[in-house]
PDB file of C-alpha atoms in Angstrom:
ATOM      1  CA  MET E 123     -55.491 -15.599  86.695  1.00 52.00           C
ATOM      2  CA  GLY E 124     -51.776 -15.838  85.514  1.00 54.00           C
ATOM      3  CA  GLU E 125     -50.112 -13.986  82.711  1.00 52.00           C
ATOM      4  CA  LEU E 126     -50.278 -16.969  80.417  1.00 49.00           C
ATOM      5  CA  THR E 127     -54.015 -17.251  80.781  1.00 51.00           C
ATOM      6  CA  VAL E 128     -54.613 -13.555  80.192  1.00 48.00           C
ATOM      7  CA  ARG E 129     -52.623 -13.792  76.711  1.00 51.00           C
ATOM      8  CA  GLU E 130     -54.596 -16.720  75.728  1.00 51.00           C
ATOM      9  CA  ASP E 131     -57.866 -14.843  76.128  1.00 54.00           C
ATOM     10  CA  ASN E 132     -56.785 -12.071  74.192  1.00 55.00           C
ATOM     11  CA  VAL E 133     -55.838 -14.397  71.101  1.00 49.00           C
ATOM     12  CA  PRO E 134     -58.418 -13.732  68.274  1.00 53.00           C
ATOM     13  CA  ALA E 135     -60.671 -16.748  67.502  1.00 58.00           C
ATOM     14  CA  ALA E 136     -59.460 -18.963  64.866  1.00 55.00           C
ATOM     15  CA  PRO E 137     -61.650 -19.049  61.633  1.00 54.00           C
ATOM     16  CA  PRO E 138     -64.366 -22.252  61.501  1.00 59.00           C
ATOM     17  CA  ALA E 139     -62.314 -25.155  60.179  1.00 55.00           C
ATOM     18  CA  VAL E 140     -63.306 -26.385  56.601  1.00 52.00           C
ATOM     19  CA  PRO E 141     -64.344 -29.912  56.883  1.00 55.00           C
ATOM     20  CA  ALA E 142     -61.535 -32.372  56.088  1.00 50.00           C
ATOM     21  CA  GLN E 143     -63.818 -34.491  53.737  1.00 54.00           C
ATOM     22  CA  GLU E 144     -64.981 -31.705  51.741  1.00 57.00           C
ATOM     23  CA  LEU E 145     -61.593 -30.193  51.381  1.00 63.00           C
ATOM     24  CA  THR E 146     -60.265 -33.607  50.349  1.00 80.00           C
ATOM     25  CA  ALA E 147     -62.847 -34.178  47.888  1.00 83.00           C
ATOM     26  CA  LEU E 148     -61.955 -30.887  46.095  1.00 83.00           C
ATOM     27  CA  ALA E 149     -58.459 -31.562  46.332  1.00 87.00           C
ATOM     28  CA  GLN E 150     -58.766 -34.879  44.538  1.00 87.00           C
ATOM     29  CA  TRP E 151     -61.035 -33.326  41.796  1.00 87.00           C
ATOM     30  CA  ALA E 152     -58.330 -30.822  41.004  1.00 89.00           C
ATOM     31  CA  HIS E 153     -55.557 -33.492  41.080  1.00 89.00           C
ATOM     32  CA  ASP E 154     -57.633 -35.507  38.730  1.00 89.00           C
ATOM     33  CA  ALA E 155     -58.388 -32.508  36.461  1.00 91.00           C
ATOM     34  CA  GLN E 156     -54.478 -31.733  36.112  1.00 92.00           C
ATOM     35  CA  GLN E 157     -53.881 -35.494  35.401  1.00 92.00           C
ATOM     36  CA  ALA E 158     -56.542 -35.578  32.810  1.00 92.00           C
ATOM     37  CA  HIS E 159     -55.099 -32.484  31.140  1.00 94.00           C
ATOM     38  CA  THR E 160     -51.743 -34.136  31.127  1.00 93.00           C
ATOM     39  CA  ILE E 161     -53.128 -37.057  29.279  1.00 92.00           C
ATOM     40  CA  ALA E 162     -55.250 -34.638  27.000  1.00 93.00           C
ATOM     41  CA  GLN E 163     -52.217 -32.917  25.791  1.00 93.00           C
ATOM     42  CA  SER E 164     -50.582 -36.411  24.514  1.00 91.00           C
ATOM     43  CA  LEU E 165     -53.980 -37.589  23.063  1.00 92.00           C
ATOM     44  CA  SER E 166     -54.814 -34.522  21.027  1.00 91.00           C
ATOM     45  CA  LYS E 167     -51.847 -35.099  18.936  1.00 90.00           C
ATOM     46  CA  THR E 168     -52.999 -38.679  17.828  1.00 90.00           C
ATOM     47  CA  GLN E 169     -55.635 -40.130  15.446  1.00 87.00           C
ATOM     48  CA  PHE E 170     -57.229 -42.036  18.431  1.00 87.00           C
ATOM     49  CA  VAL E 171     -59.468 -39.228  19.342  1.00 86.00           C
ATOM     50  CA  PRO E 172     -62.597 -38.080  17.293  1.00 84.00           C
ATOM     51  CA  LYS E 173     -61.670 -35.135  14.852  1.00 83.00           C
ATOM     52  CA  SER E 174     -63.709 -32.611  16.790  1.00 80.00           C
ATOM     53  CA  PHE E 175     -61.233 -33.342  19.682  1.00 87.00           C
ATOM     54  CA  ASN E 176     -58.224 -33.411  17.690  1.00 85.00           C
ATOM     55  CA  GLY E 177     -55.649 -30.488  18.704  1.00 89.00           C
ATOM     56  CA  ASN E 178     -57.985 -29.463  21.397  1.00 90.00           C
ATOM     57  CA  PRO E 179     -56.543 -30.675  24.804  1.00 92.00           C
ATOM     58  CA  ASP E 180     -59.028 -28.509  26.777  1.00 91.00           C
ATOM     59  CA  ASN E 181     -62.192 -30.128  25.242  1.00 90.00           C
ATOM     60  CA  ILE E 182     -60.600 -33.587  25.836  1.00 92.00           C
ATOM     61  CA  THR E 183     -59.933 -32.733  29.373  1.00 92.00           C
ATOM     62  CA  ALA E 184     -63.523 -31.671  29.785  1.00 89.00           C
ATOM     63  CA  ALA E 185     -64.690 -34.663  28.156  1.00 90.00           C
ATOM     64  CA  ILE E 186     -62.707 -37.024  30.356  1.00 91.00           C
ATOM     65  CA  LEU E 187     -63.921 -35.357  33.494  1.00 91.00           C
ATOM     66  CA  THR E 188     -67.485 -35.453  32.415  1.00 91.00           C
ATOM     67  CA  GLY E 189     -67.212 -39.030  31.462  1.00 91.00           C
ATOM     68  CA  GLN E 190     -65.663 -39.649  35.034  1.00 91.00           C
ATOM     69  CA  GLU E 191     -68.700 -38.204  36.562  1.00 90.00           C
ATOM     70  CA  LEU E 192     -70.950 -40.621  34.499  1.00 92.00           C
ATOM     71  CA  GLY E 193     -68.820 -43.632  35.318  1.00 91.00           C
ATOM     72  CA  LEU E 194     -66.938 -44.027  31.895  1.00 92.00           C
ATOM     73  CA  PRO E 195     -63.232 -44.580  31.364  1.00 91.00           C
ATOM     74  CA  PRO E 196     -61.279 -41.912  29.490  1.00 91.00           C
ATOM     75  CA  MET E 197     -61.106 -43.250  25.982  1.00 91.00           C
ATOM     76  CA  ALA E 198     -64.840 -44.518  26.168  1.00 91.00           C
ATOM     77  CA  SER E 199     -65.668 -40.916  27.213  1.00 91.00           C
ATOM     78  CA  LEU E 200     -64.052 -39.678  23.788  1.00 91.00           C
ATOM     79  CA  ARG E 201     -65.571 -42.212  21.631  1.00 88.00           C
ATOM     80  CA  SER E 202     -68.954 -41.618  23.175  1.00 90.00           C
ATOM     81  CA  MET E 203     -69.292 -37.781  23.717  1.00 89.00           C
ATOM     82  CA  ASP E 204     -69.586 -34.705  21.582  1.00 84.00           C
ATOM     83  CA  ILE E 205     -69.399 -31.218  22.622  1.00 79.00           C
ATOM     84  CA  ILE E 206     -72.283 -29.484  20.787  1.00 80.00           C
ATOM     85  CA  TYR E 207     -72.667 -25.753  21.225  1.00 78.00           C
ATOM     86  CA  GLY E 208     -70.486 -25.798  24.314  1.00 75.00           C
ATOM     87  CA  VAL E 209     -72.753 -28.682  25.923  1.00 79.00           C
ATOM     88  CA  PRO E 210     -71.336 -32.085  26.574  1.00 80.00           C
ATOM     89  CA  ALA E 211     -73.556 -34.605  24.974  1.00 87.00           C
ATOM     90  CA  LEU E 212     -73.617 -38.495  24.809  1.00 91.00           C
ATOM     91  CA  ARG E 213     -74.269 -40.138  21.526  1.00 91.00           C
ATOM     92  CA  ALA E 214     -77.688 -42.053  21.812  1.00 92.00           C
ATOM     93  CA  HIS E 215     -76.104 -45.564  21.446  1.00 92.00           C
ATOM     94  CA  ALA E 216     -73.862 -44.654  24.476  1.00 93.00           C
ATOM     95  CA  MET E 217     -76.552 -43.100  26.471  1.00 94.00           C
ATOM     96  CA  ARG E 218     -78.934 -46.125  26.008  1.00 94.00           C
ATOM     97  CA  GLY E 219     -75.773 -48.381  26.982  1.00 94.00           C
ATOM     98  CA  LEU E 220     -75.160 -46.441  30.142  1.00 94.00           C
ATOM     99  CA  VAL E 221     -78.577 -46.511  31.358  1.00 96.00           C
ATOM    100  CA  GLN E 222     -78.620 -50.361  30.647  1.00 95.00           C
ATOM    101  CA  SER E 223     -75.213 -50.820  32.542  1.00 94.00           C
ATOM    102  CA  HIS E 224     -77.068 -49.470  35.676  1.00 95.00           C
ATOM    103  CA  GLY E 225     -79.816 -52.280  35.377  1.00 96.00           C
ATOM    104  CA  HIS E 226     -82.415 -50.148  33.832  1.00 97.00           C
ATOM    105  CA  GLU E 227     -84.318 -51.473  30.851  1.00 97.00           C
ATOM    106  CA  ILE E 228     -84.757 -49.934  27.492  1.00 96.00           C
ATOM    107  CA  GLU E 229     -86.469 -51.469  24.572  1.00 96.00           C
ATOM    108  CA  LEU E 230     -87.151 -50.554  20.857  1.00 96.00           C
ATOM    109  CA  VAL E 231     -90.863 -51.464  20.327  1.00 96.00           C
ATOM    110  CA  GLU E 232     -91.350 -50.197  17.000  1.00 96.00           C
ATOM    111  CA  SER E 233     -89.251 -48.393  14.293  1.00 96.00           C
ATOM    112  CA  SER E 234     -89.582 -47.105  10.801  1.00 95.00           C
ATOM    113  CA  ASP E 235     -88.760 -43.993   8.616  1.00 95.00           C
ATOM    114  CA  THR E 236     -91.847 -42.428  10.034  1.00 95.00           C
ATOM    115  CA  ARG E 237     -92.240 -43.613  13.694  1.00 96.00           C
ATOM    116  CA  CYS E 238     -90.430 -45.085  16.601  1.00 97.00           C
ATOM    117  CA  VAL E 239     -91.742 -46.146  19.871  1.00 97.00           C
ATOM    118  CA  MET E 240     -89.515 -47.063  22.836  1.00 97.00           C
ATOM    119  CA  ARG E 241     -90.411 -48.075  26.257  1.00 97.00           C
ATOM    120  CA  GLY E 242     -88.211 -48.258  29.595  1.00 97.00           C
ATOM    121  CA  ARG E 243     -88.450 -48.932  33.292  1.00 96.00           C
ATOM    122  CA  ARG E 244     -86.173 -48.533  36.144  1.00 96.00           C
ATOM    123  CA  LYS E 245     -84.422 -51.364  37.772  1.00 95.00           C
ATOM    124  CA  GLY E 246     -86.969 -53.361  39.935  1.00 93.00           C
ATOM    125  CA  ALA E 247     -89.980 -51.309  38.842  1.00 94.00           C
ATOM    126  CA  ALA E 248     -93.006 -53.071  37.496  1.00 94.00           C
ATOM    127  CA  ASP E 249     -94.483 -50.391  35.151  1.00 94.00           C
ATOM    128  CA  TRP E 250     -93.100 -49.419  31.829  1.00 96.00           C
ATOM    129  CA  GLN E 251     -92.833 -45.999  30.607  1.00 95.00           C
ATOM    130  CA  ARG E 252     -93.328 -45.241  26.897  1.00 96.00           C
ATOM    131  CA  VAL E 253     -92.307 -42.514  24.193  1.00 96.00           C
ATOM    132  CA  THR E 254     -93.233 -42.077  20.763  1.00 97.00           C
ATOM    133  CA  TRP E 255     -91.455 -39.992  18.139  1.00 96.00           C
ATOM    134  CA  THR E 256     -93.061 -39.524  14.522  1.00 96.00           C
ATOM    135  CA  ILE E 257     -91.831 -37.811  11.675  1.00 95.00           C
ATOM    136  CA  ASP E 258     -94.363 -35.182  11.976  1.00 94.00           C
ATOM    137  CA  ARG E 259     -93.532 -34.324  15.539  1.00 93.00           C
ATOM    138  CA  ALA E 260     -89.816 -33.775  14.533  1.00 92.00           C
ATOM    139  CA  ALA E 261     -90.651 -31.747  11.538  1.00 91.00           C
ATOM    140  CA  LYS E 262     -93.010 -29.434  13.823  1.00 90.00           C
ATOM    141  CA  LEU E 263     -90.344 -29.245  16.518  1.00 88.00           C
ATOM    142  CA  LEU E 264     -87.483 -28.431  13.981  1.00 87.00           C
ATOM    143  CA  GLY E 265     -89.222 -26.175  11.721  1.00 86.00           C
ATOM    144  CA  GLY E 266     -88.652 -28.512   8.712  1.00 87.00           C
ATOM    145  CA  LEU E 267     -86.582 -31.596   7.994  1.00 88.00           C
ATOM    146  CA  LYS E 268     -83.174 -31.340   6.506  1.00 86.00           C
ATOM    147  CA  ASP E 269     -79.613 -32.928   6.469  1.00 88.00           C
ATOM    148  CA  GLN E 270     -79.799 -36.180   8.467  1.00 88.00           C
ATOM    149  CA  TRP E 271     -83.532 -36.200   8.987  1.00 91.00           C
ATOM    150  CA  VAL E 272     -83.681 -36.468   5.318  1.00 91.00           C
ATOM    151  CA  LYS E 273     -80.910 -39.029   4.782  1.00 92.00           C
ATOM    152  CA  GLN E 274     -81.556 -41.404   7.601  1.00 93.00           C
ATOM    153  CA  PRO E 275     -84.816 -40.498   9.491  1.00 93.00           C
ATOM    154  CA  THR E 276     -85.174 -44.019  11.016  1.00 95.00           C
ATOM    155  CA  THR E 277     -81.730 -43.441  12.884  1.00 93.00           C
ATOM    156  CA  MET E 278     -82.933 -39.909  13.967  1.00 93.00           C
ATOM    157  CA  LEU E 279     -86.034 -40.867  15.228  1.00 95.00           C
ATOM    158  CA  ILE E 280     -84.386 -43.715  17.458  1.00 95.00           C
ATOM    159  CA  ALA E 281     -81.936 -41.077  18.653  1.00 93.00           C
ATOM    160  CA  ARG E 282     -84.722 -38.639  19.703  1.00 94.00           C
ATOM    161  CA  ALA E 283     -86.778 -41.588  21.596  1.00 95.00           C
ATOM    162  CA  THR E 284     -83.494 -42.742  23.263  1.00 95.00           C
ATOM    163  CA  GLY E 285     -82.868 -39.296  24.732  1.00 93.00           C
ATOM    164  CA  GLU E 286     -86.411 -38.898  25.999  1.00 94.00           C
ATOM    165  CA  ILE E 287     -86.966 -42.342  27.313  1.00 96.00           C
ATOM    166  CA  CYS E 288     -83.547 -42.498  29.005  1.00 95.00           C
ATOM    167  CA  ARG E 289     -84.256 -39.236  30.743  1.00 94.00           C
ATOM    168  CA  LEU E 290     -87.745 -40.453  31.920  1.00 94.00           C
ATOM    169  CA  VAL E 291     -86.205 -43.827  33.356  1.00 95.00           C
ATOM    170  CA  ALA E 292     -82.856 -42.668  34.686  1.00 94.00           C
ATOM    171  CA  ALA E 293     -82.251 -38.953  35.157  1.00 92.00           C
ATOM    172  CA  ASP E 294     -79.812 -39.855  37.849  1.00 93.00           C
ATOM    173  CA  VAL E 295     -77.490 -41.604  35.739  1.00 93.00           C
ATOM    174  CA  LEU E 296     -77.343 -38.847  33.228  1.00 91.00           C
ATOM    175  CA  TYR E 297     -77.294 -35.854  35.328  1.00 83.00           C
ATOM    176  CA  ALA E 298     -73.912 -35.013  34.038  1.00 83.00           C
ATOM    177  CA  ALA E 299     -75.032 -35.041  30.327  1.00 87.00           C
ATOM    178  CA  PRO E 300     -78.802 -35.326  30.076  1.00 87.00           C
ATOM    179  CA  TYR E 301     -79.148 -34.929  26.212  1.00 86.00           C
ATOM    180  CA  ALA E 302     -78.011 -37.036  23.319  1.00 88.00           C
ATOM    181  CA  ALA E 303     -75.729 -35.509  20.711  1.00 87.00           C
ATOM    182  CA  GLU E 304     -78.296 -36.054  17.996  1.00 84.00           C
ATOM    183  CA  GLU E 305     -80.638 -33.876  19.984  1.00 85.00           C
ATOM    184  CA  LEU E 306     -78.472 -30.832  19.997  1.00 81.00           C
ATOM    185  CA  ASP E 307     -76.210 -31.039  16.688  1.00 68.00           C
ATOM    186  CA  GLY E 308     -76.590 -28.882  13.594  1.00 46.00           C
ATOM    187  CA  THR E 309     -78.886 -31.254  11.995  1.00 50.00           C
ATOM    188  CA  GLY E 310     -81.508 -31.193  14.722  1.00 43.00           C
ATOM    189  CA  ARG E 311     -81.791 -27.403  15.169  1.00 40.00           C
ATOM    190  CA  PRO E 312     -84.317 -25.411  13.133  1.00 34.00           C
ATOM    191  CA  GLY E 313     -82.810 -23.194  10.363  1.00 34.00           C
ATOM    192  CA  PRO E 314     -83.879 -19.766   9.549  1.00 34.00           C
ATOM    193  CA  THR E 315     -87.312 -19.319   7.730  1.00 32.00           C
ATOM    194  CA  TYR E 316     -85.460 -17.165   5.187  1.00 35.00           C
ATOM    195  CA  SER E 317     -81.990 -16.053   4.495  1.00 39.00           C
ATOM    196  CA  ALA E 318     -79.959 -13.514   2.761  1.00 42.00           C
ATOM    197  CA  ALA E 319     -77.702 -14.244  -0.121  1.00 50.00           C
ATOM    198  CA  PRO E 320     -74.065 -13.293   0.489  1.00 52.00           C
ATOM    199  CA  VAL E 321     -73.096  -9.639  -0.175  1.00 52.00           C
ATOM    200  CA  THR E 322     -70.004  -7.780  -0.817  1.00 55.00           C
ATOM    201  CA  ALA E 323     -69.111  -4.305   0.503  1.00 54.00           C
ATOM    202  CA  GLY E 324     -69.071  -3.214  -3.046  1.00 55.00           C
ATOM    203  CA  GLU E 325     -72.594  -4.115  -3.416  1.00 57.00           C
ATOM    204  CA  ILE E 326     -73.705  -2.324  -0.347  1.00 54.00           C
ATOM    205  CA  LEU E 327     -71.843   0.673  -1.689  1.00 55.00           C
ATOM    206  CA  GLY E 328     -73.490   0.577  -4.809  1.00 54.00           C
ATOM    207  CA  GLU E 329     -70.418  -0.128  -6.920  1.00 50.00           C
ATOM    208  CA  GLU E 330     -72.062  -3.112  -8.977  1.00 47.00           C
ATOM    209  CA  ASP E 331     -75.351  -1.415  -9.591  1.00 46.00           C
ATOM    210  CA  ASP E 332     -76.336  -0.124 -13.010  1.00 44.00           C
ATOM    211  CA  PRO E 333     -74.089   2.604 -14.029  1.00 43.00           C
ATOM    212  CA  GLY E 334     -77.079   4.836 -14.961  1.00 42.00           C
ATOM    213  CA  ASN E 335     -77.935   4.702 -11.368  1.00 41.00           C
ATOM    214  CA  GLY E 336     -74.875   6.058 -10.150  1.00 39.00           C
ATOM    215  CA  ALA E 337     -72.636   2.910 -10.088  1.00 39.00           C
ATOM    216  CA  ASP E 338     -69.351   4.637  -9.106  1.00 40.00           C
ATOM    217  CA  PHE E 339     -69.592   5.524  -5.584  1.00 43.00           C
ATOM    218  CA  PHE E 340     -66.831   8.114  -5.753  1.00 40.00           C
ATOM    219  CA  ALA E 341     -68.178   9.528  -9.130  1.00 41.00           C
ATOM    220  CA  CYS E 342     -71.649  10.201  -7.517  1.00 50.00           C
ATOM    221  CA  GLU E 343     -72.487  13.663  -7.076  1.00 51.00           C
ATOM    222  CA  HIS E 344     -74.137  13.201  -3.629  1.00 51.00           C
ATOM    223  CA  LYS E 345     -71.740  10.567  -2.299  1.00 51.00           C
ATOM    224  CA  THR E 346     -73.589   9.879   0.772  1.00 55.00           C
ATOM    225  CA  THR E 347     -77.423  10.202   1.868  1.00 55.00           C
ATOM    226  CA  ASP E 348     -76.363  13.201   4.149  1.00 59.00           C
ATOM    227  CA  ALA E 349     -75.305  15.257   1.261  1.00 60.00           C
ATOM    228  CA  PRO E 350     -77.933  18.096   0.361  1.00 61.00           C
ATOM    229  CA  GLY E 351     -79.939  17.500  -2.725  1.00 60.00           C
ATOM    230  CA  HIS E 352     -79.430  13.707  -2.495  1.00 58.00           C
ATOM    231  CA  ASP E 353     -82.226  11.776  -4.312  1.00 58.00           C
ATOM    232  CA  PRO E 354     -82.216   8.114  -3.235  1.00 56.00           C
ATOM    233  CA  ASN E 355     -84.311   7.380  -6.391  1.00 55.00           C
ATOM    234  CA  VAL E 356     -81.524   8.448  -8.554  1.00 53.00           C
ATOM    235  CA  CYS E 357     -78.302   7.685  -6.580  1.00 55.00           C
ATOM    236  CA  PRO E 358     -79.058   5.350  -3.759  1.00 52.00           C
ATOM    237  CA  ARG E 359     -75.950   5.739  -1.118  1.00 55.00           C
ATOM    238  CA  ILE E 360     -75.265   4.919   2.245  1.00 56.00           C
ATOM    239  CA  SER E 361     -74.782   7.644   5.048  1.00 57.00           C
ATOM    240  CA  GLU E 362     -71.469   9.181   5.879  1.00 60.00           C
ATOM    241  CA  ALA E 363     -71.490   7.250   9.190  1.00 62.00           C
ATOM    242  CA  GLN E 364     -71.921   3.902   7.414  1.00 58.00           C
ATOM    243  CA  TRP E 365     -69.375   4.663   4.839  1.00 57.00           C
ATOM    244  CA  GLN E 366     -66.935   5.699   7.593  1.00 59.00           C
ATOM    245  CA  ALA E 367     -67.604   2.402   9.526  1.00 60.00           C
ATOM    246  CA  LEU E 368     -67.318   0.289   6.441  1.00 55.00           C
ATOM    247  CA  ARG E 369     -63.747   1.976   5.810  1.00 59.00           C
ATOM    248  CA  ASP E 370     -62.917   1.171   9.431  1.00 58.00           C
ATOM    249  CA  GLY E 371     -63.740  -2.452   9.087  1.00 55.00           C
ATOM    250  CA  SER E 372     -66.366  -2.046  12.116  1.00 54.00           C
ATOM    251  CA  VAL E 373     -69.315  -3.171  10.134  1.00 51.00           C
ATOM    252  CA  ASP E 374     -69.887  -6.697   8.933  1.00 54.00           C
ATOM    253  CA  PRO E 375     -71.618  -6.440   5.383  1.00 53.00           C
ATOM    254  CA  ASP E 376     -73.277  -9.748   5.870  1.00 54.00           C
ATOM    255  CA  ALA E 377     -74.779  -8.540   9.077  1.00 56.00           C
ATOM    256  CA  GLU E 378     -75.783  -5.194   7.606  1.00 56.00           C
ATOM    257  CA  ALA E 379     -77.718  -7.179   4.781  1.00 54.00           C
ATOM    258  CA  ALA E 380     -79.275  -9.423   7.367  1.00 54.00           C
ATOM    259  CA  ALA E 381     -80.646  -6.325   8.993  1.00 57.00           C
ATOM    260  CA  GLN E 382     -81.801  -4.762   5.913  1.00 58.00           C
ATOM    261  CA  LEU E 383     -83.574  -8.187   5.243  1.00 52.00           C
ATOM    262  CA  ALA E 384     -85.139  -8.084   8.718  1.00 52.00           C
ATOM    263  CA  GLU E 385     -86.784  -4.577   7.902  1.00 56.00           C
ATOM    264  CA  GLU E 386     -88.146  -5.522   4.786  1.00 54.00           C
ATOM    265  CA  THR E 387     -89.726  -8.698   5.936  1.00 49.00           C
ATOM    266  CA  GLY E 388     -90.751  -7.323   9.290  1.00 50.00           C
ATOM    267  CA  GLY E 389     -88.837  -9.735  11.361  1.00 51.00           C
ATOM    268  CA  TRP E 390     -85.368 -10.372  12.529  1.00 47.00           C
ATOM    269  CA  PRO E 391     -83.609 -13.248  11.171  1.00 46.00           C
ATOM    270  CA  PRO E 392     -81.180 -15.514  13.220  1.00 51.00           C
ATOM    271  CA  VAL E 393     -77.748 -14.117  12.874  1.00 48.00           C
ATOM    272  CA  ARG E 394     -74.769 -16.517  13.630  1.00 48.00           C
ATOM    273  CA  LYS E 395     -72.069 -14.798  15.877  1.00 48.00           C
ATOM    274  CA  PRO E 396     -68.706 -15.828  14.582  1.00 49.00           C
ATOM    275  CA  GLY E 397     -66.850 -18.290  16.806  1.00 51.00           C
ATOM    276  CA  SER E 398     -70.195 -19.067  18.894  1.00 49.00           C
ATOM    277  CA  GLY E 399     -71.541 -21.776  16.788  1.00 50.00           C
ATOM    278  CA  ALA E 400     -74.993 -20.522  17.870  1.00 46.00           C
TER     279      ALA E 400
END
């Protein structure tokens, strides 16, 4: 065995090679994302994109890439897609058109203000699948009707039926965006069963109460509920910890009011987290 052979035997084994095809696909996607973002930065400054995308190149990039997975060109993606609570969603007409472009059949059988029936079948299939949406079904699901459900119930029923029948017939076409925007937007989500009227910090502190009931917080003999001799029926006040939190700005008066309402009603009302849209 020669010296060269010994040295080769002592060389550490090389790590398994990454399949060239997989690396190429990932590299291609990364390149496409960079190019899409470059385009998005220019488009975000124009009036050719929907208002929800205006000035937001990151969302435009995401919409273009999602549309690419669905087989839609960039501008068609922006005109056909909304981002609802962080979820990309096709508008109902675009969803229907995309499914039909793949050769599947979607038909509107019946439509009124109270009822919508649609049917569909995959390309080459003999049997039809049918879905029915009624205004009663929508009201039960959403906890009541409001906004667009009141203004244009026929359109909203068609949108709901479209989303359901398209997923039944062609889930493989819609995997990147399986829900219609009309199914996810604020007009189709149930609202709280009760709500609290907006309150101010002054109201929480009692500054706007009846003067005979200790209206001036700083004039109250027992400024907080922690003070000895405090009578909540005479001068209702907050605790020292609550007062300090309000002074520091770490307490949201609206959230505090909602919590109080929850305690009074025996349930916890939905609280919107700022910036979350949820």
